[in-house]
Structures are given as structure tokens and as C-alpha cells.
Coordinates of C-alpha atoms in Angstrom, one line a residue:
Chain Q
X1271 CA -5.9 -9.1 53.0
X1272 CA -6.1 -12.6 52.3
X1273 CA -8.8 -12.4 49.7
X1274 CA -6.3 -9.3 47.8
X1275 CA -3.5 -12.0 47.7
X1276 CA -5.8 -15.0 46.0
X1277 CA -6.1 -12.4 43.4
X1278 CA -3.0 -11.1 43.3
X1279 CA -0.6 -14.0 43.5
X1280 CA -1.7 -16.2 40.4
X1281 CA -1.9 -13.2 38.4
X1282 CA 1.7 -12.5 39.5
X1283 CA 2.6 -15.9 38.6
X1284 CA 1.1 -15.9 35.3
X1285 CA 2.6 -12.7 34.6
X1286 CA 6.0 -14.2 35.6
X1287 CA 5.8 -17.1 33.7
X1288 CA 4.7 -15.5 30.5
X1289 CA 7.7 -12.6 31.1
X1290 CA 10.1 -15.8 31.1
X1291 CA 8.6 -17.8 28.2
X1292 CA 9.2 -14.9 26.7
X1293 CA 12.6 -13.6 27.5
X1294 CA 14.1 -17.3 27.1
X1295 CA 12.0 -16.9 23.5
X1296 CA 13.9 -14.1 22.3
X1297 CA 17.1 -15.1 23.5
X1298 CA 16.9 -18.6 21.4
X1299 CA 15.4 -17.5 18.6
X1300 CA 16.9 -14.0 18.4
X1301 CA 17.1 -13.0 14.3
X1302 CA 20.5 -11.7 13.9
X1303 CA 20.0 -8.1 12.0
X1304 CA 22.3 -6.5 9.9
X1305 CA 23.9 -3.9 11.7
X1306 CA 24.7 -1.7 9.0
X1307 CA 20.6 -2.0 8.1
X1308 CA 19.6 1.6 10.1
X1309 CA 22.5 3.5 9.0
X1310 CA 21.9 2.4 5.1
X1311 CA 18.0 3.1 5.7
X1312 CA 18.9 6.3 6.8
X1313 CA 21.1 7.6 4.4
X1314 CA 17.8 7.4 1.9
X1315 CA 15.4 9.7 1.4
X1316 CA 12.3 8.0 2.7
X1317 CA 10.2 8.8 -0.3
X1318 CA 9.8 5.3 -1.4
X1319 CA 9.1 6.2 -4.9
X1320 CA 10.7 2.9 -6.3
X1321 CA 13.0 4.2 -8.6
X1322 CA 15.8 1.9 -7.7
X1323 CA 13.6 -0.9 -8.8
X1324 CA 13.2 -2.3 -5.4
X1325 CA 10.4 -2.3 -2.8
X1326 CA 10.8 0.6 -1.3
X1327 CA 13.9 2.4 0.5
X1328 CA 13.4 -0.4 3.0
X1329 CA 14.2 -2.9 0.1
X1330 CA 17.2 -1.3 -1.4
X1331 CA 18.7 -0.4 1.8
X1332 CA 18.1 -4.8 2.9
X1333 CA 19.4 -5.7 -0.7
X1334 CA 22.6 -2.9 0.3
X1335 CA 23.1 -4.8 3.2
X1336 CA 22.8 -8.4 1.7
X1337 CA 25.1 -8.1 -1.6
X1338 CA 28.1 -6.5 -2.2
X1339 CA 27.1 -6.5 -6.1
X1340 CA 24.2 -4.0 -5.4
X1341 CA 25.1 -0.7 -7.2
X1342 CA 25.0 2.3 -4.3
X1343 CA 23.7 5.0 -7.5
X1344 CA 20.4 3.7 -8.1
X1345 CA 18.6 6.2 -5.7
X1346 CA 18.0 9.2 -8.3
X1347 CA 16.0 11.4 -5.8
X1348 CA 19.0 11.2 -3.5
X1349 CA 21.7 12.0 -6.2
X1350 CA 25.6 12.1 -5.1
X1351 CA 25.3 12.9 -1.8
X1352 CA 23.2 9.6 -0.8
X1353 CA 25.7 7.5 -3.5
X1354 CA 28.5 8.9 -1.5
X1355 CA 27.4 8.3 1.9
X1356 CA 26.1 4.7 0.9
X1357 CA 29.7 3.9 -0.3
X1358 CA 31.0 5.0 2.5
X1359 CA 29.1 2.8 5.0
X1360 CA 29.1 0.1 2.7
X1361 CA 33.0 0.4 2.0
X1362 CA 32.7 0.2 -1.9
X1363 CA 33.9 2.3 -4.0
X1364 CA 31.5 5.3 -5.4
X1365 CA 30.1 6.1 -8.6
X1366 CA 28.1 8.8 -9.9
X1367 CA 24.4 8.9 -9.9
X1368 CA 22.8 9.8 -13.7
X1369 CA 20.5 12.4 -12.3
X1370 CA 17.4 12.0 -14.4
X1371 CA 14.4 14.7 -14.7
X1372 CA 11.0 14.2 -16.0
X1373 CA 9.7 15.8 -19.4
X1374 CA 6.6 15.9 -21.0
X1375 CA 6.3 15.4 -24.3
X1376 CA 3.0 17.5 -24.9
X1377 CA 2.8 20.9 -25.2
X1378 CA -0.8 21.1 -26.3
X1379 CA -2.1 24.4 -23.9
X1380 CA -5.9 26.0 -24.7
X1381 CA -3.8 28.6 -27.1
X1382 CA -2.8 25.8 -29.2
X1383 CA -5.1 23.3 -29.1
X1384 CA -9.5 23.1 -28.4
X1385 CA -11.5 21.1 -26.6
X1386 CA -13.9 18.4 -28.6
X1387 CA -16.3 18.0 -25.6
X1388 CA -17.5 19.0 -22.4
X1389 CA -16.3 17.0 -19.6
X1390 CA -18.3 16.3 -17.0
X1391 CA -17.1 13.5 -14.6
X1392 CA -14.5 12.1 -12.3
X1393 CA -11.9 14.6 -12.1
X1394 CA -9.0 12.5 -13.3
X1395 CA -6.9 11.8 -16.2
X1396 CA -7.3 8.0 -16.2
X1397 CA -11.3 8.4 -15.8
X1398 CA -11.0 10.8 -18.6
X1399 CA -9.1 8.9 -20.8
X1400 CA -12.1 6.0 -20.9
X1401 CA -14.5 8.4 -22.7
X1402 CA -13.1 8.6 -25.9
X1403 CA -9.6 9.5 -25.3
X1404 CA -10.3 12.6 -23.0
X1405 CA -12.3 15.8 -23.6
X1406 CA -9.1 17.9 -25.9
X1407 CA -9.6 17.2 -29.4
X1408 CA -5.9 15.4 -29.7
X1409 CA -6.3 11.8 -28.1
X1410 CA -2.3 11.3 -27.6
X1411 CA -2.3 14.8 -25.8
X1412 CA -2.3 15.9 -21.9
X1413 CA -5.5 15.3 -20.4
X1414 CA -4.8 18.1 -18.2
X1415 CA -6.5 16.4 -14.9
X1416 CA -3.1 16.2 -13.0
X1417 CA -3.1 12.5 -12.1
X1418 CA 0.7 13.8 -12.3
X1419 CA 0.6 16.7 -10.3
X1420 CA -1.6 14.8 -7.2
X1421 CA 1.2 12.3 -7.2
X1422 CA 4.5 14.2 -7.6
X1423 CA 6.1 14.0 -3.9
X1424 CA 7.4 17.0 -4.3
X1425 CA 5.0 19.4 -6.0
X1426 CA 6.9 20.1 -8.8
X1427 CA 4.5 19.4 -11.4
X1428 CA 1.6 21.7 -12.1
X1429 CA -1.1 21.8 -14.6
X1430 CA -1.4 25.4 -16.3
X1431 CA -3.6 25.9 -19.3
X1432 CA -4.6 22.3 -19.6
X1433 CA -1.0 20.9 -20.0
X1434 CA 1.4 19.6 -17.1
X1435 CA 4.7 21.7 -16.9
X1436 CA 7.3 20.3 -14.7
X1437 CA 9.6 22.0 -12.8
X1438 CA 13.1 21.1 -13.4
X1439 CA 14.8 22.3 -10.6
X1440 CA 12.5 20.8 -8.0
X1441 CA 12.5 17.1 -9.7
X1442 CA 13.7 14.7 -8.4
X1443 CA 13.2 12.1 -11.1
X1444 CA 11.8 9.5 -8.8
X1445 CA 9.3 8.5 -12.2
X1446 CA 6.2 8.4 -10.5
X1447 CA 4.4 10.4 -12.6
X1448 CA 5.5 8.4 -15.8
X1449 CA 3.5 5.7 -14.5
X1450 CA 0.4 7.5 -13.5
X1451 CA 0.2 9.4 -17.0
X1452 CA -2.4 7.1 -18.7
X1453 CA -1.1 8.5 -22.2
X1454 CA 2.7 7.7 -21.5
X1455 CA 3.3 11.5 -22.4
X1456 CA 5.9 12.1 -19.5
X1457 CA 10.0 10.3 -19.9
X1458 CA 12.5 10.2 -17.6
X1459 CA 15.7 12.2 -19.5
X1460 CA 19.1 12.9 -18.0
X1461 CA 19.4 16.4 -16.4
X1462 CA 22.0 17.7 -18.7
X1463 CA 21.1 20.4 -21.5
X1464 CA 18.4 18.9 -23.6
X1465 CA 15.9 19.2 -26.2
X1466 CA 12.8 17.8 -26.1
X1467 CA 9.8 17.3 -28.2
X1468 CA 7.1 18.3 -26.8
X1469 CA 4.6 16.3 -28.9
X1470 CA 3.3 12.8 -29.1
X1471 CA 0.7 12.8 -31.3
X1472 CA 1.6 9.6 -34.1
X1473 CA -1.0 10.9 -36.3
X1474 CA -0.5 12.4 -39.7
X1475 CA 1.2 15.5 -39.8
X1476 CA -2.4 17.4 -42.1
X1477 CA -4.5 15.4 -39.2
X1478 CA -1.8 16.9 -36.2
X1479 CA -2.1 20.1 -37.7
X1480 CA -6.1 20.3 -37.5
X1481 CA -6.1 19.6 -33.7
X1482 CA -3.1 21.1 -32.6
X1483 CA -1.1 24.4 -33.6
X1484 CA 2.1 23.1 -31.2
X1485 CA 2.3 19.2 -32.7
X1486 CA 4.8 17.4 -34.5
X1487 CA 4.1 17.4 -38.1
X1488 CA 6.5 14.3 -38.9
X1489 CA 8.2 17.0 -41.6
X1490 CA 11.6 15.6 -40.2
X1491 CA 13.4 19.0 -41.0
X1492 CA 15.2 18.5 -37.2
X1493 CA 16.3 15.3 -38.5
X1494 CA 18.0 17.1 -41.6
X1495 CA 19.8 20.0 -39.2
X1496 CA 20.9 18.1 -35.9
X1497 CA 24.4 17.9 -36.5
X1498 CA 25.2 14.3 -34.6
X1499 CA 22.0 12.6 -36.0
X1500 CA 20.2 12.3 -32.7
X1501 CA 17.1 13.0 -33.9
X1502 CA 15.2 10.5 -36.0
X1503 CA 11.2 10.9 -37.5
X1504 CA 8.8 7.3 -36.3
X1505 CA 5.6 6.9 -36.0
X1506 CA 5.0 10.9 -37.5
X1507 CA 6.7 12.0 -34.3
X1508 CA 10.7 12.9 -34.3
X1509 CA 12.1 11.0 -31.1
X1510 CA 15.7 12.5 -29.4
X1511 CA 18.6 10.8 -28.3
X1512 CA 19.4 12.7 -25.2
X1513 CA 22.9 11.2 -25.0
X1514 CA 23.8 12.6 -28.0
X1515 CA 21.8 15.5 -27.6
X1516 CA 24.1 16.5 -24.5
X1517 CA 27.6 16.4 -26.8
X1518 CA 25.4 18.8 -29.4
X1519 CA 27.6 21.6 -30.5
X1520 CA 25.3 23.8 -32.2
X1521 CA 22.7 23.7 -29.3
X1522 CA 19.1 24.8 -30.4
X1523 CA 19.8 24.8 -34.1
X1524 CA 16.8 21.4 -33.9
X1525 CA 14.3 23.9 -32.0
X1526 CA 14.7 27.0 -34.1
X1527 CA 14.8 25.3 -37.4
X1528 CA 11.0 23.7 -35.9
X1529 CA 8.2 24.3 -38.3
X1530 CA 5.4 24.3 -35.7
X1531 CA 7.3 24.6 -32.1
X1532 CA 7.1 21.4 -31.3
X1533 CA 10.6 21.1 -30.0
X1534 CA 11.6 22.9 -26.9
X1535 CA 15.3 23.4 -25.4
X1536 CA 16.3 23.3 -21.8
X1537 CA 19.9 24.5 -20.7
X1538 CA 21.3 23.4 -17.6
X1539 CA 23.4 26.4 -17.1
Chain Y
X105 CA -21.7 -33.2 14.8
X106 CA -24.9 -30.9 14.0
X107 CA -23.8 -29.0 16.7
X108 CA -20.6 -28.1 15.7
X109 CA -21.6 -27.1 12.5
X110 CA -24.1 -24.9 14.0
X111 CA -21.9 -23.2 16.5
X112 CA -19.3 -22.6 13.2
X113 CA -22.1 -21.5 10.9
X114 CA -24.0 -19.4 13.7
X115 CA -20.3 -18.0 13.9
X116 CA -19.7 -16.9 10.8
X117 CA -23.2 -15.4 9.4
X118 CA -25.8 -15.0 12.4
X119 CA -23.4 -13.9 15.6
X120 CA -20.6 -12.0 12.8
X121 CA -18.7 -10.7 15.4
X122 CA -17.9 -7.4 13.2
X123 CA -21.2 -6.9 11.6
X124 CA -23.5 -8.4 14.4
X125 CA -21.5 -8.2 17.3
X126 CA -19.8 -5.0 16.4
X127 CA -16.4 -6.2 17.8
X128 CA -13.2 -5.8 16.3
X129 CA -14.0 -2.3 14.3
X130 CA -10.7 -0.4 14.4
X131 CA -8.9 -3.4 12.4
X132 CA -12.3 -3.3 10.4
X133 CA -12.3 0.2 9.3
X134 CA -8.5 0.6 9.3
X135 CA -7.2 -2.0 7.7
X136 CA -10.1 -2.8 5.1
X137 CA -8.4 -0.3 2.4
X138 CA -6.6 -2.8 0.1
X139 CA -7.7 -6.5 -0.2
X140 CA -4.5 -7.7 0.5
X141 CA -4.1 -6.2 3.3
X142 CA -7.5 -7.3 4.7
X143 CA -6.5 -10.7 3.7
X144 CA -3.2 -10.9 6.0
X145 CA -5.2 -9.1 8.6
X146 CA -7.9 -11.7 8.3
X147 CA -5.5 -14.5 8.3
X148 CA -3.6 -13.2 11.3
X149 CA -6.9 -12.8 13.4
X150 CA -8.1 -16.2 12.1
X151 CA -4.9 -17.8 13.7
X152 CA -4.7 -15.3 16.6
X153 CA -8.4 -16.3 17.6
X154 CA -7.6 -20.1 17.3
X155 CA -4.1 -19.9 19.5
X156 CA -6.1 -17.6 22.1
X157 CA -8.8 -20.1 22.5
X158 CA -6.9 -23.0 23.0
X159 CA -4.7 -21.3 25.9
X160 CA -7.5 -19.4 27.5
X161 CA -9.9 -22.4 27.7
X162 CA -7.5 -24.8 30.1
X163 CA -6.3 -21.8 31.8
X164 CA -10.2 -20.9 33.0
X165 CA -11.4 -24.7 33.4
X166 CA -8.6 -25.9 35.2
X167 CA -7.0 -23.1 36.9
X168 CA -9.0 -20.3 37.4
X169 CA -12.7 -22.3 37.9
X170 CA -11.5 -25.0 40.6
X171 CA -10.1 -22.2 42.5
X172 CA -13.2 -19.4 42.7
X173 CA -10.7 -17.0 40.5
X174 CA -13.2 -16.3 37.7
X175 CA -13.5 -12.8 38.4
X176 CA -9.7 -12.7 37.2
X177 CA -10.6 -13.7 33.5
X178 CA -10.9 -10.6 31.9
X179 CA -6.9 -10.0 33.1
X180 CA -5.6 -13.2 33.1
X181 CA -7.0 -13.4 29.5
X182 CA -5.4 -10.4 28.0
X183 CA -2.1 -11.0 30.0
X184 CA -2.3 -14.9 28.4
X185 CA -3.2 -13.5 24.8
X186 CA -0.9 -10.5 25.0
X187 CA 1.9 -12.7 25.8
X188 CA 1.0 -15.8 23.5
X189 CA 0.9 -13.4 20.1
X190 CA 4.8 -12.0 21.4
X191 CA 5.8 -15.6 21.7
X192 CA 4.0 -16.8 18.2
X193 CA 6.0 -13.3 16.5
X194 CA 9.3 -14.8 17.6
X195 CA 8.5 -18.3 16.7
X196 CA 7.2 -17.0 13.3
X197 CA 10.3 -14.5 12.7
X198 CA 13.0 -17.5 13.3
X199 CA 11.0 -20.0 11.8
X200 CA 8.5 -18.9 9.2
X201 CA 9.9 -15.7 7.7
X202 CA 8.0 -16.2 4.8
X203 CA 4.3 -15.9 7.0
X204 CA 5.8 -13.5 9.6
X205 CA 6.2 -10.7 6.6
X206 CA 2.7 -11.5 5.7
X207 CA 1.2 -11.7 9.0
X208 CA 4.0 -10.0 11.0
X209 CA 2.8 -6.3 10.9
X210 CA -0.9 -7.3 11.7
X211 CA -0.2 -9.4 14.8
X212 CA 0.5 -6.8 17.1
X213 CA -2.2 -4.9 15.8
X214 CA -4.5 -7.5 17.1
X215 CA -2.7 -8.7 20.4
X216 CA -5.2 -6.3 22.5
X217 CA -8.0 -6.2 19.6
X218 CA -11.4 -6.8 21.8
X219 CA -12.8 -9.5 19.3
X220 CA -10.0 -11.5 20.7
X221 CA -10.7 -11.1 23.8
X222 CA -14.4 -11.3 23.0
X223 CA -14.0 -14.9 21.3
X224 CA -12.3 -16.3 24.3
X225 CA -14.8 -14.9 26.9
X226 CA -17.9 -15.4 25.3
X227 CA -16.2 -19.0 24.8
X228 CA -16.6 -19.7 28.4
X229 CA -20.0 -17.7 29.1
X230 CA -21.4 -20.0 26.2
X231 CA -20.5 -23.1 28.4
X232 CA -18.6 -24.5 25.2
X233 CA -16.3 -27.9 25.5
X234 CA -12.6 -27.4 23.9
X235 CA -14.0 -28.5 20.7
X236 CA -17.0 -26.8 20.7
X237 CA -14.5 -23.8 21.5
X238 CA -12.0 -24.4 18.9
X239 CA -14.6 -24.6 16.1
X240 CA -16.4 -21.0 17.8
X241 CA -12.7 -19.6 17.5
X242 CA -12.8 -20.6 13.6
X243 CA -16.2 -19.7 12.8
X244 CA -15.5 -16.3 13.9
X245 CA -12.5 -15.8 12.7
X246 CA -14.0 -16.8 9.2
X247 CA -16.7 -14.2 9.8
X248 CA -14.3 -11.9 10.6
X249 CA -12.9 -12.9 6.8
X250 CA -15.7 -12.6 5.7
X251 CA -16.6 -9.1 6.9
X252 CA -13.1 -7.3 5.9
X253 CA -12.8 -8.8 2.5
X254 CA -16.5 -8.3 1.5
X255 CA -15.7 -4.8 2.9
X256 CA -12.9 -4.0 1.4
X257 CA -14.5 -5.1 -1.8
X258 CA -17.3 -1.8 -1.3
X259 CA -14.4 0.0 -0.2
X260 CA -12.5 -0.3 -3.3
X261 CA -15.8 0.5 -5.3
X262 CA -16.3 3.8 -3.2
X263 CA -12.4 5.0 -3.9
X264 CA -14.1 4.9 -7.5
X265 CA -17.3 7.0 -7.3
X266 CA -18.0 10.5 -7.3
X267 CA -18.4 10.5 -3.5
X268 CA -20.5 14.6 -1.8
X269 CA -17.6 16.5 -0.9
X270 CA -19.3 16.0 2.9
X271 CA -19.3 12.6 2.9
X272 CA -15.9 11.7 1.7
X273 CA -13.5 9.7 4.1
X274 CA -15.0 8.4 7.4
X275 CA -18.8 9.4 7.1
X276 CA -19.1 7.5 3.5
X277 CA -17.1 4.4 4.9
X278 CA -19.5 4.7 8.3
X279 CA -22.5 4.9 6.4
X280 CA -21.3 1.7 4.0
X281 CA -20.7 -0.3 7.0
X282 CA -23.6 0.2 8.6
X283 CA -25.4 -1.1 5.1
X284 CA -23.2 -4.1 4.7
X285 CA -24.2 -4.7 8.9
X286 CA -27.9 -4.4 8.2
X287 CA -27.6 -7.0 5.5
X288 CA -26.2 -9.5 7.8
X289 CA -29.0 -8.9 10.2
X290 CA -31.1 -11.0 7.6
X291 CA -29.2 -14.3 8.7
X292 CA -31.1 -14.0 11.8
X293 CA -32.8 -17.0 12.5
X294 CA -32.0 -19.1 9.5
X295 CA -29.4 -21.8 10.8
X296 CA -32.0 -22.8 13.7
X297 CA -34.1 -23.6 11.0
X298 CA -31.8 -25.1 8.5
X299 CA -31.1 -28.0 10.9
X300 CA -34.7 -28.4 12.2

């Protein structure tokens, strides 16, 4: 009995000590937390794609909680419903979130376009791009590896027929695929009717036209129809404004008046 | 003097405690992804080790020893180091905030982690005096540096390569360690020598 309480006894005491240090520790140094922190942190989404511009939802919802000058729309894959319930919480007042989607400006699939060389190597986009610009005979084109696709958090990007097609309607515009395309092909755009040009290829329009049937020649007929302007011809590729592009009242007149199909419309509706 | 640096060299390179001593190998497999996190884990155990030593040692010499308790070490130890790493997380979170969100996430990790506990035992076993403890601690917490950031470095290269379908994941990272361990099997026997 004796020899079970020298064992026991100091260990006890340790313990008991330690359990003190420890208690008093926390009480005197206690952090004080923002209690609004886990409510805020809920009301995200968790996906911690960055598009805020802070570090994570865990970021925004700390720089939520520390400044009342933080905006409550800056989480895109949450939309309204998050901007709302932020506000609420928050007690500032609400405004709407500019829901963005993702486009790709390359429409470059194995009807329209060949292949230069056979690739044999890592199977992604980025690896590809370091042996001469990728295997497809257009350098600015997809690369068609899906660096994209493996990093959309929700899927909604796939790679059919060598290009990446996204799907509007599961997009949540988080932009994490316009950072992994290593040829800057894919934009952010606001989700309201839209056309895009689905080409980024700066070369001339005879050189555009030997590699690829779907490019942009540069032949700046869109620029000539668009009725507000919002198209404009640089670098032998026509860029669009997609603010102005919203407002357009003769919708599609850019993409049928396209000599090569290089522009593509979207309609929200 | 000589002995010191032998014991911190010997430490380091000849008794590594990841790569020789095979202690320590969740955090080394786990956490040996990223540099930077290797770094902080590094830095956390480095510190960790030190702290443990230097409350373990007086607690076995001059509590424990004088009173025939050394059969409680193994507990006492882990109760002492388990407690000491809550303590230095409060301490750090009021008063460093700035090291606690480096360290912070990796110090629980590592309250319970055996190389800890293996520093401070094989502290006393070795018959070491404080400082000759103290400068054990460092030494392998260095090694442990050493290990996870020279790891992390073939880990990054293998995220690279075109790695058999059947060996990606755990078997290739298994199969790397075991390299980067035989190589620091060739230490063996050189600091004896060095200072001969």
C-alpha cells in the first residue's frame, strides 16, 4: 500500500500543480476574442478560394470583425445571401455582390484547330507550356491538360475536345482557375448577358488563320457593328467591355456579324 | 568545451534523431510537404526540446532521484512536457502573437511527439550535466531541422516527377526517406575521429 502511494502522491502533486499553473495561466493572460468571429466565419462558404483578397475565409471574416470599413460583398462564391447575412451580424448596411463568372477566351477544339507535336510528358498544362508553348499548333491557345478543371472547387470546368468549357451555372467565380491557366486564357466577367471572344491569339490575323479555323483575325468588323463601342481591336485580338456589353440593345449583332466565330454570346435569361 | 561540441555535433549528424534514431516520424512525414511549414515545425520542436530539457532535468535530479522515484519518469515527463507546451501557448498567444501564429498550430502537434520525450530521457540515461543537456536538446533539435527541411526539399522535387501510378503518395515518400536515412548512416563514426 505504501509503496502504491510513493508513486502515486508526487505524481498527484505534479499533476495538481501543473493543472494550477495552468488555470491561473489562462485566466491572466486570457486573449479576448471577438465574439461575433464564429458567426461571421460561418456565414462564409469555407472554400477559401481568396477571392476577397484576403487569406482565406478565416481572414475576411477577422478583417469583418476588426473594421467597420471592410465591405460585407467581397465574397463572390457566396453572392447576396452571405452579403446579407454578413450585414446583418455586422449591423451595416447591405450592398449587392457583382456576381462574376469565369470565361475562356479560347475556343480552339481538335475541329478547329491541329496538333504540331506529340506530347509525351507530365500531364499538365504548366509542364506543357515549357516545351515550346504546348503540343496544339497555336501557342496562345488552351493547352487542354485541365490544370483548370483539377482546381475548380466545384467541378464546373471540363476539358472536352482539347479546350476547357466552363459551366456557367455551377461557377462560382472564386478565380482560381484564372491563376492556374499558364496562358492567362480564362477572365473573370460579370454574370449578366455577355459576349465573349473566345480567342487570344495576338498574332496576325493570315498567321491565326493557318493554325486555327475559330481565332480572331483582328478584321475589327465587331468593332464597326457594336452599337455602344464596347468592342475595340489590340494586339490583333478584339477585347469587350462587358459593362457596356450588358446595356447592348441589339444583343448578338457583334457574334453574328463574326467572320470566323470567334465571338460567342451568353444570355442570362 | 570539446565535449560539448561533440555531444551538439554527435546530435545533429551521427545520433539524428529522425534519420538515425527514427523518432519523431509522424511530424516528419506529415508536416514535411511545404518548406515553410517544415520550417515552423522545426522551429517549434527546436524550442519545445530546449524548454522540455530544462524542466525535466531538475525535476529527475532533484526530485525524483533523491527519492528512489525514477521509475515515475516516463509519466512525470510527459505530464511536465504536456503541461509546459500549454503554458508556453498562452504565454506566446498574449505575448508574442507574432511567433504564436508561426509556431502556434505546430506546438500542440508536438506536446506528446516521442522525440520530445526521447530527448529528455535519453538526457538522463546519457548521465549528461544541465549544460551538457541543454546543448543535447539543441543539437537535436537542429538535426531535427535538418532532417525536415532537407526532406521537404526531395519532397518538393518528387511533387514534380512522373512518379509509377503504385508508388505515388506514401510508398514514394517511404521509399525517399528511407534513402535520405541511409545517407546519414555515413556520419557514423566521423566526429570520434574529428576530435582525436
Amino acid at each position: 500500500m505504501e509503496a502504491i502511494l510513493t508513486a502515486v502522491i508526487p505524481v498527484v502533486i505534479i499533476g495538481v500543480i501543473c493543472a494550477a499553473i495552468l488555470v491561473i495561466a489562462s485566466k491572466v493572460m486570457a486573449v479576448k476574442e471577438d465574439e461575433r468571429f464564429p458567426a461571421v466565419r460561418e456565414c462564409l462558404p469555407g472554400a477559401n478560394c481568396g477571392a476577397c483578397g484576403y487569406a482565406g475565409c478565416d481572414g475576411y471574416a477577422k478583417a469583418l470583425c476588426e473594421s467597420e470599413n471592410v465591405p460585407t460583398n467581397l465574397c463572390i462564391p457566396g453572392a447576396d445571401s452571405t452579403a446579407k447575412q454578413l450585414s446583418e451580424i455586422l449591423g451595416v448596411e447591405f450592398a449587392d455582390v457583382a456576381e462574376q463568372v469565369a470565361v475562356v477566351h479560347c475556343a480552339g477544339d481538335c475541329r478547329h484547330t491541329q496538333d504540331k507535336v506529340t506530347y509525351f510528358g507530365i500531364e499538365s498544362c504548366a509542364a506543357a507550356k515549357l516545351t515550346y508553348g504546348g503540343k496544339g499548333s497555336c501557342t496562345y491557345g488552351c493547352l487542354g491538360f485541365g490544370d483548370c478543371a483539377n482546381i475548380c472547387p466545384q467541378d464546373a470546368i471540363c476539358v472536352a475536345d482539347g479546350v476547357a468549357r466552363i459551366y456557367p451555372h455551377h461557377c462560382i467565380g472564386c478565380g482560381m482557375c484564372v491563376k492556374a491557366c499558364p496562358n492567362h486564357l480564362i477572365s473573370l466577367v460579370a454574370d449578366t448577358d455577355r459576349a465573349v471572344v473566345a480567342c487570344s491569339n495576338k498574332d496576325k490575323g493570315s498567321q491565326t488563320r493557318k493554325v486555327c479555323s475559330n481565332g480572331c483575325i483582328g478584321c475589327k468588323k465587331c468593332e464597326k457593328v457594336c452599337p455602344l463601342g464596347a468592342i475595340t481591336v489590340s494586339e490583333n485580338v478584339a477585347v469587350i467591355d462587358c459593362g457596356k456589353c450588358a446595356q447592348c440593345p441589339d444583343f448578338g449583332v457583334c457574334a453574328k456579324n463574326c467572320a470566323t466565330g470567334a465571338i460567342g454570346t451568353f444570355s442570362v435569361s | 568545451m570539446t565535449k560539448l561540441i561533440i555531444i551538439l555535433l554527435s546530435a545533429v549528424f551521427i545520433n539524428n534523431y529522425v534519420l538515425s534514431r527514427f523518432l519523431g516520424i509522424c511530424p516528419f512525414l506529415g508536416v514535411s510537404k511545404k518548406l515553410d511549414s517544415a520550417t515552423g515545425m522545426s522551429l517549434a520542436v527546436i524550442f519545445v526540446m530546449l524548454m522540455a530539457t530544462a524542466a525535466t532535468w531538475p525535476i529527475q535530479t532533484y526530485l525524483l532521484d533523491p527519492n528512489g522515484l525514477g521509475y515515475l519518469q516516463t509519466i512525470v515527463f510527459i505530464l511536465v512536457i504536456a503541461a509546459l507546451v500549454q503554458l508556453v501557448e498562452i504565454v506566446l498567444k498574449r505575448y508574442m502573437p507574432s511567433l504564436h501564429k508561426s509556431l502556434g498550430v505546430y506546438l500542440p502537434l508536438i506536446t506528446t511527439n516521442c522525440a520530445v520525450l526521447g530527448v529528455t530521457i535519453l538526457n538522463i540515461d546519457e548521465g549528461y550535466t544541465f549544460p551538457e543537456a541543454m546543448v543535447n536538446s539543441l543539437g537535436s533539435g537542429l538535426g531535427f531541422f535538418l532532417a525536415m527541411v532537407m526532406f521537404s526539399g526531395v519532397r518538393s522535387v518528387l511533387e514534380a516527377s512522373d512518379v509509377p501510378k503504385s508508388f505515388r503518395g506514401l510508398p514514394i515518400t517511404l521509399t525517399a526517406a528511407a534513402i535520405v536515412s541511409l545517407s546519414f548512416l555515413g556520419f557514423g563514426g566521423v566526429i570520434e575521429n574529428l576530435f582525436a
